Amino acid sequence: MTDSKVLVIPCSGIGKPFGTIGREATFTVVDELRPGKADTNCLSLLVMGDPDAKRQVQESLCVAVDGCPLECARKNIEIAGGRIDAHVRVMDLLRDNRGLKPRQVTFLDEDGEKLAAILAERIAEKVDDLYTGGSR
Amino acid sequence: MNIKPKIGVVSCSGECCILGTLSRVATRFILEGVRADTVTLCLPLFLAGDSGEREFAQRFPTVSVDGCHKLCAKKAIEKFSGPTAASVDMEKLLMEWGEEPTGTRKTLSAKDVEFAKRIAQEVAKRVDEAREDQDG
Ligand code: SF4
Ligand code: SF4
């Protein structure tokens, strides 16, 4: 049976706060805001070529969450044969919220937490748009 | 002048569970101070990036830090870049210590942060060994 939950995959970039923001926002969506509608999985499984993870992205509606213009989440999903049904970029969020300047990477500071919360709402909206409750 | 290459430390992205968050946070602790002379790279770049990123493990002796037995970071680095100098499997380590994390993948508990610090010390040992091997 096809997994009907929307698959939200962040890049989890580790060098700057943007990857942490995308990661936290994803967890907020799948664990708190839309637990029945959204799920996530390790992007690294796709990087190393895990067949089950590849099948999952091929059979799911996918939301890619990227921390920088290199767009690793989008590219890795596409390389695995998945389709990007929605793409959310932390850089766009920063442009819309110029007053917020996140600086901490390991544990987000106040501005980072605010951005993660805003991003989570955006992702949740995408999930609502995509979720049909049935198979893709 | 003999300039030694730095040691690379690369974490899996680990979105599936708290073990991934622990490996990421332990890796950040390494970069932020435990061994601040190390370098890192976002793991998804090994597949989504260009050949420059794939040369990473050839340029830097690299220690992989993985959340679980699937060892995505180790396998991806070895597939695209070259052999790792050493690896850390968080799941195995916690089992050896008889410990279990108590927080969530989004928010580590105070105890988990202590685990991450302890794990960082284990990673630091591997970094030092890799450096000794380099020095011959
Ligand atoms: S998109 Fe940017 S921040 Fe995210 S994993 Fe790739 S290089 Fe890192
Ligand atoms: S090693 Fe385990 S926790 Fe880390 S990315 Fe792979 S499956 Fe996820």
mmCIF file of C-alpha atoms and ligand atoms in Angstrom:
data_model
loop_
_atom_site.group_PDB
_atom_site.id
_atom_site.type_symbol
_atom_site.label_atom_id
_atom_site.label_comp_id
_atom_site.label_asym_id
_atom_site.label_seq_id
_atom_site.Cartn_x
_atom_site.Cartn_y
_atom_site.Cartn_z
ATOM 1 C CA MET A 1 0.000 0.000 0.000
ATOM 2 C CA THR A 2 1.216 3.488 -0.746
ATOM 3 C CA ASP A 3 2.097 5.641 2.239
ATOM 4 C CA SER A 4 -0.346 8.523 2.137
ATOM 5 C CA LYS A 5 1.422 10.801 4.603
ATOM 6 C CA VAL A 6 3.201 13.788 3.128
ATOM 7 C CA LEU A 7 6.954 13.290 3.436
ATOM 8 C CA VAL A 8 8.770 16.382 4.689
ATOM 9 C CA ILE A 9 12.535 16.149 4.253
ATOM 10 C CA PRO A 10 14.876 18.854 5.527
ATOM 11 C CA CYS A 11 18.498 19.156 4.423
ATOM 12 C CA SER A 12 19.672 19.398 8.068
ATOM 13 C CA GLY A 13 22.675 21.498 7.010
ATOM 14 C CA ILE A 14 25.223 21.569 9.812
ATOM 15 C CA GLY A 15 27.402 24.613 9.169
ATOM 16 C CA LYS A 16 24.964 27.518 9.628
ATOM 17 C CA PRO A 17 21.728 28.112 11.585
ATOM 18 C CA PHE A 18 19.570 27.680 8.460
ATOM 19 C CA GLY A 19 19.858 23.888 8.406
ATOM 20 C CA THR A 20 18.907 23.731 12.086
ATOM 21 C CA ILE A 21 15.899 25.981 11.443
ATOM 22 C CA GLY A 22 14.643 23.695 8.635
ATOM 23 C CA ARG A 23 15.212 20.627 10.764
ATOM 24 C CA GLU A 24 13.410 21.976 13.832
ATOM 25 C CA ALA A 25 10.516 23.252 11.737
ATOM 26 C CA THR A 26 10.141 19.802 10.188
ATOM 27 C CA PHE A 27 10.007 18.122 13.601
ATOM 28 C CA THR A 28 7.424 20.659 14.768
ATOM 29 C CA VAL A 29 5.226 19.778 11.793
ATOM 30 C CA VAL A 30 5.518 15.988 11.905
ATOM 31 C CA ASP A 31 5.467 15.613 15.707
ATOM 32 C CA GLU A 32 3.241 18.492 16.849
ATOM 33 C CA LEU A 33 1.283 20.360 14.153
ATOM 34 C CA ARG A 34 0.360 17.620 11.626
ATOM 35 C CA PRO A 35 1.347 14.267 13.171
ATOM 36 C CA GLY A 36 -1.277 12.275 11.259
ATOM 37 C CA LYS A 37 -0.620 13.902 7.934
ATOM 38 C CA ALA A 38 3.128 14.359 7.716
ATOM 39 C CA ASP A 39 6.186 12.231 8.256
ATOM 40 C CA THR A 40 9.926 12.574 7.768
ATOM 41 C CA ASN A 41 12.911 10.330 7.199
ATOM 42 C CA CYS A 42 16.669 10.613 7.117
ATOM 43 C CA LEU A 43 17.960 12.412 4.054
ATOM 44 C CA SER A 44 21.249 10.570 4.597
ATOM 45 C CA LEU A 45 19.519 7.290 3.749
ATOM 46 C CA LEU A 46 18.950 8.697 0.267
ATOM 47 C CA VAL A 47 22.536 9.925 0.079
ATOM 48 C CA MET A 48 23.878 6.439 0.755
ATOM 49 C CA GLY A 49 21.320 4.829 -1.570
ATOM 50 C CA ASP A 50 19.049 2.903 0.810
ATOM 51 C CA PRO A 51 16.439 1.124 -1.382
ATOM 52 C CA ASP A 52 13.562 1.401 1.137
ATOM 53 C CA ALA A 53 14.106 5.132 1.582
ATOM 54 C CA LYS A 54 14.241 5.581 -2.198
ATOM 55 C CA ARG A 55 10.963 3.699 -2.594
ATOM 56 C CA GLN A 56 9.395 5.830 0.131
ATOM 57 C CA VAL A 57 10.201 9.110 -1.648
ATOM 58 C CA GLN A 58 9.078 7.684 -4.980
ATOM 59 C CA GLU A 59 5.708 6.713 -3.495
ATOM 60 C CA SER A 60 5.115 9.824 -1.373
ATOM 61 C CA LEU A 61 4.182 13.427 -1.868
ATOM 62 C CA CYS A 62 7.380 15.227 -0.935
ATOM 63 C CA VAL A 63 8.131 18.591 0.622
ATOM 64 C CA ALA A 64 11.824 19.538 0.443
ATOM 65 C CA VAL A 65 13.113 21.966 3.098
ATOM 66 C CA ASP A 66 16.422 23.567 2.167
ATOM 67 C CA GLY A 67 18.795 25.687 4.205
ATOM 68 C CA CYS A 68 20.787 27.324 1.415
ATOM 69 C CA PRO A 69 20.834 27.828 -2.357
ATOM 70 C CA LEU A 70 22.636 24.519 -2.864
ATOM 71 C CA GLU A 71 19.241 22.856 -2.280
ATOM 72 C CA CYS A 72 20.503 19.472 -1.145
ATOM 73 C CA ALA A 73 17.117 18.179 0.007
ATOM 74 C CA ARG A 74 15.496 18.914 -3.351
ATOM 75 C CA LYS A 75 18.396 17.483 -5.337
ATOM 76 C CA ASN A 76 18.745 14.307 -3.284
ATOM 77 C CA ILE A 77 15.005 13.596 -3.485
ATOM 78 C CA GLU A 78 15.069 14.089 -7.240
ATOM 79 C CA ILE A 79 18.182 11.934 -7.679
ATOM 80 C CA ALA A 80 16.368 9.198 -5.713
ATOM 81 C CA GLY A 81 13.509 9.331 -8.221
ATOM 82 C CA GLY A 82 11.108 11.338 -6.076
ATOM 83 C CA ARG A 83 9.046 14.319 -7.158
ATOM 84 C CA ILE A 84 9.087 17.655 -5.362
ATOM 85 C CA ASP A 85 5.477 18.594 -4.640
ATOM 86 C CA ALA A 86 6.463 21.625 -2.576
ATOM 87 C CA HIS A 87 9.769 23.319 -1.892
ATOM 88 C CA VAL A 88 10.425 25.499 1.151
ATOM 89 C CA ARG A 89 13.619 27.517 1.416
ATOM 90 C CA VAL A 90 14.916 29.041 4.629
ATOM 91 C CA MET A 91 16.571 31.811 2.578
ATOM 92 C CA ASP A 92 13.125 33.003 1.387
ATOM 93 C CA LEU A 93 11.980 33.104 4.971
ATOM 94 C CA LEU A 94 14.953 35.263 5.964
ATOM 95 C CA ARG A 95 14.156 37.693 3.163
ATOM 96 C CA ASP A 96 10.604 38.033 4.487
ATOM 97 C CA ASN A 97 11.784 38.478 8.085
ATOM 98 C CA ARG A 98 14.803 40.735 7.827
ATOM 99 C CA GLY A 99 14.622 41.784 11.469
ATOM 100 C CA LEU A 100 15.376 38.243 12.639
ATOM 101 C CA LYS A 101 19.055 37.316 12.674
ATOM 102 C CA PRO A 102 19.728 33.779 13.837
ATOM 103 C CA ARG A 103 23.294 33.113 14.907
ATOM 104 C CA GLN A 104 23.410 29.851 16.849
ATOM 105 C CA VAL A 105 23.654 26.522 15.023
ATOM 106 C CA THR A 106 23.719 23.777 17.645
ATOM 107 C CA PHE A 107 20.805 25.068 19.738
ATOM 108 C CA LEU A 108 18.803 27.850 18.122
ATOM 109 C CA ASP A 109 18.734 31.285 19.726
ATOM 110 C CA GLU A 110 15.507 33.308 20.092
ATOM 111 C CA ASP A 111 15.512 34.595 16.504
ATOM 112 C CA GLY A 112 16.244 31.103 15.202
ATOM 113 C CA GLU A 113 13.356 29.671 17.214
ATOM 114 C CA LYS A 114 11.018 32.363 15.880
ATOM 115 C CA LEU A 115 12.032 31.601 12.301
ATOM 116 C CA ALA A 116 11.620 27.856 12.888
ATOM 117 C CA ALA A 117 8.086 28.467 14.187
ATOM 118 C CA ILE A 118 7.181 30.609 11.149
ATOM 119 C CA LEU A 119 8.682 28.032 8.819
ATOM 120 C CA ALA A 120 6.753 25.243 10.534
ATOM 121 C CA GLU A 121 3.477 27.075 9.815
ATOM 122 C CA ARG A 122 4.471 27.414 6.148
ATOM 123 C CA ILE A 123 5.317 23.737 5.889
ATOM 124 C CA ALA A 124 2.067 22.788 7.653
ATOM 125 C CA GLU A 125 0.138 24.814 5.041
ATOM 126 C CA LYS A 126 1.900 22.918 2.257
ATOM 127 C CA VAL A 127 1.043 19.637 3.985
ATOM 128 C CA ASP A 128 -2.609 20.658 4.191
ATOM 129 C CA ASP A 129 -2.603 21.532 0.470
ATOM 130 C CA LEU A 130 -1.094 18.193 -0.467
ATOM 131 C CA TYR A 131 -2.633 15.748 1.966
ATOM 132 C CA THR A 132 -5.510 13.826 0.525
ATOM 133 C CA GLY A 133 -5.768 11.034 3.067
ATOM 134 C CA GLY A 134 -5.397 8.493 0.284
ATOM 135 C CA SER A 135 -2.707 7.170 -2.000
ATOM 136 C CA ARG A 136 -0.707 9.322 -4.324
ATOM 137 C CA MET B 1 56.880 24.247 5.663
ATOM 138 C CA ASN B 2 54.877 21.150 6.536
ATOM 139 C CA ILE B 3 51.161 22.014 6.623
ATOM 140 C CA LYS B 4 49.108 19.139 7.988
ATOM 141 C CA PRO B 5 45.631 18.637 6.567
ATOM 142 C CA LYS B 6 42.837 19.153 9.064
ATOM 143 C CA ILE B 7 40.692 16.262 10.240
ATOM 144 C CA GLY B 8 37.124 16.115 8.876
ATOM 145 C CA VAL B 9 34.190 15.171 11.106
ATOM 146 C CA VAL B 10 30.930 14.397 9.299
ATOM 147 C CA SER B 11 27.616 13.617 10.980
ATOM 148 C CA CYS B 12 24.656 11.804 9.464
ATOM 149 C CA SER B 13 21.569 14.000 9.114
ATOM 150 C CA GLY B 14 19.530 11.683 11.350
ATOM 151 C CA GLU B 15 15.999 13.028 11.054
ATOM 152 C CA CYS B 16 14.368 9.706 11.996
ATOM 153 C CA CYS B 17 15.086 9.762 15.708
ATOM 154 C CA ILE B 18 16.859 11.341 18.650
ATOM 155 C CA LEU B 19 20.041 9.376 17.876
ATOM 156 C CA GLY B 20 20.495 11.503 14.763
ATOM 157 C CA THR B 21 20.090 14.680 16.788
ATOM 158 C CA LEU B 22 22.683 13.392 19.261
ATOM 159 C CA SER B 23 25.195 12.675 16.505
ATOM 160 C CA ARG B 24 24.648 16.117 15.034
ATOM 161 C CA VAL B 25 24.993 17.904 18.386
ATOM 162 C CA ALA B 26 28.099 15.875 19.326
ATOM 163 C CA THR B 27 29.634 16.845 15.976
ATOM 164 C CA ARG B 28 28.815 20.509 16.588
ATOM 165 C CA PHE B 29 30.495 20.275 20.028
ATOM 166 C CA ILE B 30 33.628 18.985 18.295
ATOM 167 C CA LEU B 31 33.658 21.896 15.847
ATOM 168 C CA GLU B 32 32.828 24.497 18.478
ATOM 169 C CA GLY B 33 35.633 23.649 20.834
ATOM 170 C CA VAL B 34 36.375 20.048 21.736
ATOM 171 C CA ARG B 35 38.578 19.895 18.619
ATOM 172 C CA ALA B 36 38.055 23.279 17.003
ATOM 173 C CA ASP B 37 40.755 22.584 14.422
ATOM 174 C CA THR B 38 38.468 20.093 12.620
ATOM 175 C CA VAL B 39 36.305 20.779 9.565
ATOM 176 C CA THR B 40 32.926 19.476 8.449
ATOM 177 C CA LEU B 41 30.666 19.276 5.426
ATOM 178 C CA CYS B 42 26.927 18.795 5.060
ATOM 179 C CA LEU B 43 26.566 15.087 4.244
ATOM 180 C CA PRO B 44 23.906 15.597 1.505
ATOM 181 C CA LEU B 45 26.546 17.445 -0.529
ATOM 182 C CA PHE B 46 28.368 14.186 -1.174
ATOM 183 C CA LEU B 47 25.582 13.275 -3.593
ATOM 184 C CA ALA B 48 24.098 16.672 -4.467
ATOM 185 C CA GLY B 49 27.329 18.641 -4.662
ATOM 186 C CA ASP B 50 30.124 18.668 -7.194
ATOM 187 C CA SER B 51 33.398 16.762 -7.464
ATOM 188 C CA GLY B 52 35.058 19.228 -5.048
ATOM 189 C CA GLU B 53 32.858 17.946 -2.248
ATOM 190 C CA ARG B 54 33.515 14.362 -3.177
ATOM 191 C CA GLU B 55 37.233 14.917 -2.718
ATOM 192 C CA PHE B 56 36.598 15.762 0.934
ATOM 193 C CA ALA B 57 37.731 12.438 2.424
ATOM 194 C CA GLN B 58 40.740 12.434 0.132
ATOM 195 C CA ARG B 59 41.767 15.880 1.346
ATOM 196 C CA PHE B 60 40.910 15.374 5.013
ATOM 197 C CA PRO B 61 41.192 12.160 7.056
ATOM 198 C CA THR B 62 37.529 11.887 8.025
ATOM 199 C CA VAL B 63 35.694 10.578 11.085
ATOM 200 C CA SER B 64 32.034 9.711 10.469
ATOM 201 C CA VAL B 65 29.482 10.155 13.264
ATOM 202 C CA ASP B 66 26.322 8.089 12.813
ATOM 203 C CA GLY B 67 23.129 7.922 14.822
ATOM 204 C CA CYS B 68 22.443 4.237 14.255
ATOM 205 C CA HIS B 69 23.643 0.930 12.842
ATOM 206 C CA LYS B 70 22.633 1.962 9.338
ATOM 207 C CA LEU B 71 25.819 4.060 9.287
ATOM 208 C CA CYS B 72 24.642 6.422 6.551
ATOM 209 C CA ALA B 73 27.485 8.907 6.970
ATOM 210 C CA LYS B 74 30.194 6.235 6.913
ATOM 211 C CA LYS B 75 28.676 4.449 3.910
ATOM 212 C CA ALA B 76 27.992 7.621 1.925
ATOM 213 C CA ILE B 77 31.500 8.985 2.510
ATOM 214 C CA GLU B 78 33.064 5.684 1.515
ATOM 215 C CA LYS B 79 30.821 5.403 -1.561
ATOM 216 C CA PHE B 80 31.480 8.884 -2.920
ATOM 217 C CA SER B 81 34.660 10.155 -1.393
ATOM 218 C CA GLY B 82 37.028 7.568 0.064
ATOM 219 C CA PRO B 83 37.646 5.455 3.156
ATOM 220 C CA THR B 84 36.906 7.024 6.528
ATOM 221 C CA ALA B 85 39.749 7.175 9.037
ATOM 222 C CA ALA B 86 37.383 6.130 11.843
ATOM 223 C CA SER B 87 33.705 5.994 12.644
ATOM 224 C CA VAL B 88 31.388 6.376 15.617
ATOM 225 C CA ASP B 89 28.065 4.523 15.923
ATOM 226 C CA MET B 90 25.958 6.334 18.504
ATOM 227 C CA GLU B 91 23.476 3.488 18.951
ATOM 228 C CA LYS B 92 26.264 1.006 19.729
ATOM 229 C CA LEU B 93 27.990 3.420 22.065
ATOM 230 C CA LEU B 94 24.857 4.109 24.116
ATOM 231 C CA MET B 95 24.163 0.391 24.295
ATOM 232 C CA GLU B 96 27.693 -0.208 25.609
ATOM 233 C CA TRP B 97 27.163 2.494 28.215
ATOM 234 C CA GLY B 98 23.726 1.074 29.129
ATOM 235 C CA GLU B 99 22.177 4.482 28.551
ATOM 236 C CA GLU B 100 19.076 5.683 26.732
ATOM 237 C CA PRO B 101 18.219 9.202 25.630
ATOM 238 C CA THR B 102 15.252 10.788 27.379
ATOM 239 C CA GLY B 103 14.420 13.832 25.231
ATOM 240 C CA THR B 104 12.980 14.113 21.743
ATOM 241 C CA ARG B 105 14.550 14.489 18.325
ATOM 242 C CA LYS B 106 13.592 18.171 18.463
ATOM 243 C CA THR B 107 14.605 18.920 22.044
ATOM 244 C CA LEU B 108 17.342 17.095 23.908
ATOM 245 C CA SER B 109 16.985 16.695 27.666
ATOM 246 C CA ALA B 110 19.761 17.954 29.956
ATOM 247 C CA LYS B 111 20.868 14.315 30.296
ATOM 248 C CA ASP B 112 21.003 13.954 26.505
ATOM 249 C CA VAL B 113 23.200 17.036 26.240
ATOM 250 C CA GLU B 114 25.567 15.345 28.712
ATOM 251 C CA PHE B 115 25.546 12.229 26.475
ATOM 252 C CA ALA B 116 26.355 14.428 23.479
ATOM 253 C CA LYS B 117 29.323 15.858 25.382
ATOM 254 C CA ARG B 118 30.487 12.350 26.291
ATOM 255 C CA ILE B 119 30.039 11.212 22.695
ATOM 256 C CA ALA B 120 32.036 14.218 21.529
ATOM 257 C CA GLN B 121 34.893 12.995 23.729
ATOM 258 C CA GLU B 122 34.732 9.620 21.960
ATOM 259 C CA VAL B 123 34.803 11.381 18.593
ATOM 260 C CA ALA B 124 37.746 13.465 19.809
ATOM 261 C CA LYS B 125 39.665 10.257 20.620
ATOM 262 C CA ARG B 126 39.146 9.066 17.024
ATOM 263 C CA VAL B 127 40.200 12.497 15.736
ATOM 264 C CA ASP B 128 43.402 12.318 17.788
ATOM 265 C CA GLU B 129 44.102 8.779 16.553
ATOM 266 C CA ALA B 130 43.579 9.890 12.960
ATOM 267 C CA ARG B 131 46.005 12.735 13.549
ATOM 268 C CA GLU B 132 48.597 10.396 15.077
ATOM 269 C CA ASP B 133 48.270 8.073 12.056
ATOM 270 C CA GLN B 134 48.862 11.082 9.862
ATOM 271 C CA ASP B 135 51.953 12.040 11.779
ATOM 272 C CA GLY B 136 53.155 8.448 11.376
HETATM 273 S S1 SF4 C 1 21.233 22.915 1.240
HETATM 274 FE FE1 SF4 C 1 22.978 24.088 2.070
HETATM 275 S S2 SF4 C 1 22.688 24.006 4.305
HETATM 276 FE FE2 SF4 C 1 21.419 22.395 3.415
HETATM 277 S S3 SF4 C 1 22.691 20.527 3.471
HETATM 278 FE FE3 SF4 C 1 22.996 21.508 1.461
HETATM 279 S S4 SF4 C 1 24.801 22.792 1.706
HETATM 280 FE FE4 SF4 C 1 24.066 22.294 3.764
HETATM 281 S S1 SF4 C 2 22.669 6.515 10.482
HETATM 282 FE FE1 SF4 C 2 20.629 6.100 11.296
HETATM 283 S S2 SF4 C 2 20.047 8.042 12.320
HETATM 284 FE FE2 SF4 C 2 21.761 8.517 10.946
HETATM 285 S S3 SF4 C 2 20.820 9.179 9.032
HETATM 286 FE FE3 SF4 C 2 21.197 6.971 8.853
HETATM 287 S S4 SF4 C 2 19.285 5.979 9.498
HETATM 288 FE FE4 SF4 C 2 19.245 8.117 10.226
#
